[in-house]
Coordinates of C-alpha atoms in Angstrom, one line a residue:
X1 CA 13.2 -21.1 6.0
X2 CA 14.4 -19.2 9.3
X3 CA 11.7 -17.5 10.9
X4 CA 12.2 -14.1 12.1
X5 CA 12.2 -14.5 15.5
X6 CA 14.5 -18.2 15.0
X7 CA 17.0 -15.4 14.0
X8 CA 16.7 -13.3 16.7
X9 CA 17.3 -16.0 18.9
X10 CA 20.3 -16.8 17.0
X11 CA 21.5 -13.7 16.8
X12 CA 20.4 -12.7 20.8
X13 CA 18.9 -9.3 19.3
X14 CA 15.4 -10.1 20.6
X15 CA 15.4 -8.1 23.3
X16 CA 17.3 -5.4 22.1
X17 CA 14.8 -5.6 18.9
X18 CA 12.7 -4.7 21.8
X19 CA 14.0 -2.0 23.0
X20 CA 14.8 -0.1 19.8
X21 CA 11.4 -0.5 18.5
X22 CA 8.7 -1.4 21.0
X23 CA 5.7 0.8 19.7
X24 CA 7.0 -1.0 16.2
X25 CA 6.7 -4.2 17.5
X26 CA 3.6 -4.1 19.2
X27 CA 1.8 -2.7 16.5
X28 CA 3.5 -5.3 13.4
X29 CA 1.3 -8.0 11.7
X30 CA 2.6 -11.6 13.1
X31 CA 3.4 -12.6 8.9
X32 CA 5.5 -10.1 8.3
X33 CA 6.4 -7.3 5.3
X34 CA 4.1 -7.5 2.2
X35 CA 4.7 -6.6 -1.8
X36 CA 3.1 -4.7 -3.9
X37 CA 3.2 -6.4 -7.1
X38 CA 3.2 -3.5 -9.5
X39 CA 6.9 -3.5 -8.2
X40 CA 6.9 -6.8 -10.6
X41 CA 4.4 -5.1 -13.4
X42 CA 7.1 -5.7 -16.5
X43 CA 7.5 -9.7 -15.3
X44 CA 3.9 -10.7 -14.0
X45 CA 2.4 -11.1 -17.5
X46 CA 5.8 -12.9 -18.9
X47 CA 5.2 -15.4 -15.9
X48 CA 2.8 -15.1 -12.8
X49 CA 3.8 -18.1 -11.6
X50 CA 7.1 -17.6 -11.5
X51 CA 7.1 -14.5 -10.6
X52 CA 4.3 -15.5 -7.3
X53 CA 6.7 -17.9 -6.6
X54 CA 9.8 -15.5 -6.5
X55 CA 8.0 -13.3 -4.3
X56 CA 7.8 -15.9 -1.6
X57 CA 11.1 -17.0 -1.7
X58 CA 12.2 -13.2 -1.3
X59 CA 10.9 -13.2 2.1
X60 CA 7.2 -12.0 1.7
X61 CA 4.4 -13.2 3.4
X62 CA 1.4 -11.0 1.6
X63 CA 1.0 -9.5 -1.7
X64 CA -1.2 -6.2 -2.6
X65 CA -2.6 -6.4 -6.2
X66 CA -3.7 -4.3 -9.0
X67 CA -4.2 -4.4 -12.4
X68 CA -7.4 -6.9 -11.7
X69 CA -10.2 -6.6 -14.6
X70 CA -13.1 -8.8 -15.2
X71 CA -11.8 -9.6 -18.8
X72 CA -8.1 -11.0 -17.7
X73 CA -8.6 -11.6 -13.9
X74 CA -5.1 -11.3 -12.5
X75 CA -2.4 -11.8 -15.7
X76 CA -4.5 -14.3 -17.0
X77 CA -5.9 -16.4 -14.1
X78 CA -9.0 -16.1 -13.0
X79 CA -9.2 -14.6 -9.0
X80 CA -9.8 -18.1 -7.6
X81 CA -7.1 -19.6 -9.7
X82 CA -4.7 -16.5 -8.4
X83 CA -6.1 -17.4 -4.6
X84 CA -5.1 -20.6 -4.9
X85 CA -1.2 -19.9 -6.3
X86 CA -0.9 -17.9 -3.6
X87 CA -2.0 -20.0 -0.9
X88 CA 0.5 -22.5 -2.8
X89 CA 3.4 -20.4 -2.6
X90 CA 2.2 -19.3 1.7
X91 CA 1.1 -16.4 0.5
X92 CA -2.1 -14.2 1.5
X93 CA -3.4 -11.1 0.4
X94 CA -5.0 -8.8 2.2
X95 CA -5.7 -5.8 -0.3
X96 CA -5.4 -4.5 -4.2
X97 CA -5.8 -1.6 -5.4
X98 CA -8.6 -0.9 -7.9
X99 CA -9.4 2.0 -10.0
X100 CA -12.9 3.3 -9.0
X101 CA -13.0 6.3 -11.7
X102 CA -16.4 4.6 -13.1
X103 CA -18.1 4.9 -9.7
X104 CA -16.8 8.3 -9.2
X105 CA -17.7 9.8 -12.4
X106 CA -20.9 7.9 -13.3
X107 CA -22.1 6.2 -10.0
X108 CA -22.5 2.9 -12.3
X109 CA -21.3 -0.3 -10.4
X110 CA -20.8 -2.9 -13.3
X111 CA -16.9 -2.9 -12.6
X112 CA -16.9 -1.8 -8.9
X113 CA -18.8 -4.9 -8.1
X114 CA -16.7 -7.2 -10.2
X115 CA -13.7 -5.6 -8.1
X116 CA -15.6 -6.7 -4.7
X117 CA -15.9 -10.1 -6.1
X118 CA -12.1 -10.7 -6.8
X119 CA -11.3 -9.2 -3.7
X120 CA -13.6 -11.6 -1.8
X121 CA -12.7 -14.2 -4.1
X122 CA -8.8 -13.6 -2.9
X123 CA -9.6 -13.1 0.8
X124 CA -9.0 -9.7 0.7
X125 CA -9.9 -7.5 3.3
X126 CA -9.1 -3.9 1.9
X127 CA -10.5 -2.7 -1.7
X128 CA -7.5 0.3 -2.5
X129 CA -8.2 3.5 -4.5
X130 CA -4.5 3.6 -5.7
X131 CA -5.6 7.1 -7.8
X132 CA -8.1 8.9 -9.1
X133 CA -8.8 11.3 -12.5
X134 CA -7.8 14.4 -11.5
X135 CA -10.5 16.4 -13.3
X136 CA -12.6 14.8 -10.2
X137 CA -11.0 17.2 -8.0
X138 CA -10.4 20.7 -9.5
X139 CA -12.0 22.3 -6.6
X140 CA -12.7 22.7 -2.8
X141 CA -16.4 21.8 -3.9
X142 CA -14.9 18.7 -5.6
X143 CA -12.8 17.4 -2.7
X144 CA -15.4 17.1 -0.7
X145 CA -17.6 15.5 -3.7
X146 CA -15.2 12.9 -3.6
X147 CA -15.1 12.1 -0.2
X148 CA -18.6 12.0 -0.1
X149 CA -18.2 9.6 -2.8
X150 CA -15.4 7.9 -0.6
X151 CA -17.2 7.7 1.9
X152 CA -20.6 5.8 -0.1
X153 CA -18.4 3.3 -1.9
X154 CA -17.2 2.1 1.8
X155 CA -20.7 1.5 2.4
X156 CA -21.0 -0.9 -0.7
X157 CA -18.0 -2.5 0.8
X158 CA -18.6 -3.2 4.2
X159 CA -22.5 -4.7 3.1
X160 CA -20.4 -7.3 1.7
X161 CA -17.6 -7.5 4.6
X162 CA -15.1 -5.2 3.1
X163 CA -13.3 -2.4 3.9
X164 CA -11.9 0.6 1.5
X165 CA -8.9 2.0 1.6
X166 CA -6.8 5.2 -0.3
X167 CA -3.3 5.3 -1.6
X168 CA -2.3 8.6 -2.1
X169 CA 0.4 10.1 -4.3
X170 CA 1.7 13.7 -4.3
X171 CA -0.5 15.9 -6.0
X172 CA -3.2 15.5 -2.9
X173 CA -1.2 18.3 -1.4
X174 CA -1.7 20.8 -4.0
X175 CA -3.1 23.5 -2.4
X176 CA -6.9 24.5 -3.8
X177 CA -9.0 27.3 -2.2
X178 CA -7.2 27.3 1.1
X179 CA -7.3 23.7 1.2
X180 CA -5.9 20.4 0.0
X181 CA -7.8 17.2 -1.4
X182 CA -5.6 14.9 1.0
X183 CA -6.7 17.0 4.3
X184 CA -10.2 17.0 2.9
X185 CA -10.7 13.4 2.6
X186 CA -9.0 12.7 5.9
X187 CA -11.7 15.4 7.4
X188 CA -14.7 14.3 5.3
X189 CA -14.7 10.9 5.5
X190 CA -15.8 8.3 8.0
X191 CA -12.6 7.0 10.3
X192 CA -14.6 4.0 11.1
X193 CA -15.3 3.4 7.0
X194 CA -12.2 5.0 4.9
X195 CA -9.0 3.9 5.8
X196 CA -5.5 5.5 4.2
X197 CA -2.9 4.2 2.6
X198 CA 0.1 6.3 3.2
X199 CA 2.6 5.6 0.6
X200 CA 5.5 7.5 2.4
X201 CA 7.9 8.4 0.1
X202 CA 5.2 10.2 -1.6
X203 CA 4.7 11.9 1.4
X204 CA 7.9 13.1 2.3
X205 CA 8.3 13.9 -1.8
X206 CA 5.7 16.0 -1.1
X207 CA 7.4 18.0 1.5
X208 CA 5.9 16.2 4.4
X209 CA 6.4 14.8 7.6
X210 CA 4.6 11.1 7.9
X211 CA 4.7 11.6 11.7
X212 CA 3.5 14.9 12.1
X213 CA 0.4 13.1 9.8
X214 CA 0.0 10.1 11.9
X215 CA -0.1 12.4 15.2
X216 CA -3.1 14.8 13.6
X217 CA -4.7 11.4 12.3
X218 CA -4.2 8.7 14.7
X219 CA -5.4 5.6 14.1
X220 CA -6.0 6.3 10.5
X221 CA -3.5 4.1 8.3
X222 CA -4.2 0.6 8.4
X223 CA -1.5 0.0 5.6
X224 CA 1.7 2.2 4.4
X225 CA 3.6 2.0 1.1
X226 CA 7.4 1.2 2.7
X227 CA 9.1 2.8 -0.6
X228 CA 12.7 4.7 -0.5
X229 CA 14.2 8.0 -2.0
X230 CA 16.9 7.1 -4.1
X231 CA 19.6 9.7 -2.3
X232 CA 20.9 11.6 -5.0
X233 CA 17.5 11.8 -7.8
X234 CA 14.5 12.0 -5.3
X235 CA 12.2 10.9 -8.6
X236 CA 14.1 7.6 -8.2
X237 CA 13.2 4.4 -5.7
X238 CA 16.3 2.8 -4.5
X239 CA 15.9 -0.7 -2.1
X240 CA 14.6 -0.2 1.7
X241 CA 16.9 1.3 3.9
X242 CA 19.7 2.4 1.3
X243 CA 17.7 5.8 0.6
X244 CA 17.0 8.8 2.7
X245 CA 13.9 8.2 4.6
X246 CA 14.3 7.7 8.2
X247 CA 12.0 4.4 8.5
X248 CA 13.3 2.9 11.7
X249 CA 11.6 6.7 13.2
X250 CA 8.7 7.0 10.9
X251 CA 7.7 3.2 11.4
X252 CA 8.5 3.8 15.3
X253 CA 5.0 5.4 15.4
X254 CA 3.1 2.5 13.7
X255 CA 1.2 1.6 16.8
X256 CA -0.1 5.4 16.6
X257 CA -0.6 5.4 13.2
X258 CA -2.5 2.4 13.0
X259 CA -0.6 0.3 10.5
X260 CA -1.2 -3.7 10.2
X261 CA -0.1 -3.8 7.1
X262 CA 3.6 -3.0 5.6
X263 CA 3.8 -3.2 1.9
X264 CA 6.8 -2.5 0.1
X265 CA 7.1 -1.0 -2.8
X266 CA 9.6 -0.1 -5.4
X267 CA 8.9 1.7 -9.3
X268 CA 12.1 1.5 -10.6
X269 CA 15.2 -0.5 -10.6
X270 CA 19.0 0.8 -11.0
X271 CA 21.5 -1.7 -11.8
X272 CA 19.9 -4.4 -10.1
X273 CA 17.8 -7.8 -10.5
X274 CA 14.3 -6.8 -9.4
X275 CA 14.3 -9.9 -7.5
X276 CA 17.4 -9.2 -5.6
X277 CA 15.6 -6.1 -5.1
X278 CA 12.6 -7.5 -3.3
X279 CA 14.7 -9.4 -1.4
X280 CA 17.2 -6.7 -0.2
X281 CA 13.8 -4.7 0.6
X282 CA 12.4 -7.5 2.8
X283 CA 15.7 -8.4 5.0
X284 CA 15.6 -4.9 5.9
X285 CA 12.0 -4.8 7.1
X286 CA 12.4 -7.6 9.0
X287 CA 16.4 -7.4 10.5
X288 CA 16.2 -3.7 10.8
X289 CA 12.6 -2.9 11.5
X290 CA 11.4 -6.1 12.7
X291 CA 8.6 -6.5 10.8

């Protein structure tokens, strides 16, 4: 397999690569673009395997989970046997996402501590809130009950060498009291314990800038969703780079923003294989964002 920079060499873009995205650059993971694999979440239980395997050959070099429970571990295989397929196939993962809803409603850790367990188990680094129940946060009161909470389950994980995360959707913007559950958390909670997710088409769905976010909050995103706006039906995903988010300006701030971790993602398919998908997404990140 060519490396990235082998094909820079070939193609004499490196220093041009250089010169069109240095703060990019100097901010990118050496392994390059990651997967979500809910992008996969119709094939994974059909073949994990096959699907794992497909991922790699598509260009990935790290995989963000979800989906995990106690019961079923990871489509079947237990969270060693899923570390060890994806060290098989060169692939590492360096976060999932997992539903803390118990912890936030009832304080009870039963499933919270069999999520830090897989995610040790797989290497991980970041344990993701990819949601939450929104009858959590119905008030100004609430937000910051939650990022209270946010900020007490990051304490559980960094006793055990972890670090938490958010994902954020759209509805964090909706506008409650004079305020919004998304500025609330990124006020309330510890910078040094909480770190964001910014799934940037939801972002710009929303009505927002990503930059004008990473400028107020630097240093604040370890990871971002890389997901496109399908050009003509903004509900739609479309591959990386054949939407209309500007990523090679957005991504141009990732040294600001923080971001070691690029993970694409894409929710819906139109008239293409998923896997070409994946792989259309990942040639882009790394031939026309260098990552």
């Amino acid at each position: 397999m060519t490396s990235r920079r082998t094909f820079l060499v070939q193609a004499g873009l490196v220093s041009a690569g250089m010169v069109l995205a240095p703060q990019l650059l100097s901010a990118k993971g050496k392994k390059g673009p990651g997967l979500q694999l809910y992008s996969l979440r119709d094939q994974l239980p059909k073949d994990v395997k096959g699907v794992i395997a497909n991922v790699a050959k598509a260009g990935y070099a790290e995989v963000e989970t979800f989906g995990y429970s106690a019961k079923n571990g990871f489509w079947g295989l237990s969270a060693k046997e899923f570390s060890a397929l994806l060290k098989a196939n060169g692939l590492t993962t360096p976060s999932g996402h997992y539903g803390l809803d118990e912890f936030f409603g009832s304080g009870k850790m039963d499933t919270f501590n069999s999520y830090i367990e897989a995610a040790l188990a797989t290497g991980q680094t970041y344990i993701v809130v990819p949601s939450l129940n929104h009858d959590f946060i119905k008030t100004a009161a609430d937000f910051k009950s939650i990022a209270d909470k946010l900020n007490k389950a990051a304490e559980v994980c960094k006793k055990h060498g972890l670090k938490l995360g958010y994902h954020n959707h759209n509805f964090e913007w909706k506008e409650t009291e004079g305020t919004t559950f998304y500025d609330t958390i990124l006020a309330e909670t510890d910078p040094n314990l909480v770190s964001m997710e910014m799934d940037i088409y939801w972002v710009v769905r929303a009505g927002h800038d990503p930059v004008s976010i990473f400028k107020k909050h630097p240093g604040r995103f370890a990871m971002v969703h890389v997901k496109d706006m399908d050009k003509t039906n903004p509900e739609l995903n479309t591959e990386i780079g054949s939407g209309s988010i500007d990523f090679k300006t957005i991504l141009s701030n990732a040294k600001l923003a923080g971001i070691k971790h690029f993970i694409v993602e894409q929710e819906n398919y139109t008239n293409i294989d998923p896997y070409k998908s994946i792989a259309q997404s990942s040639a882009y990140l790394k031939n026309s964002l260098h990552i």
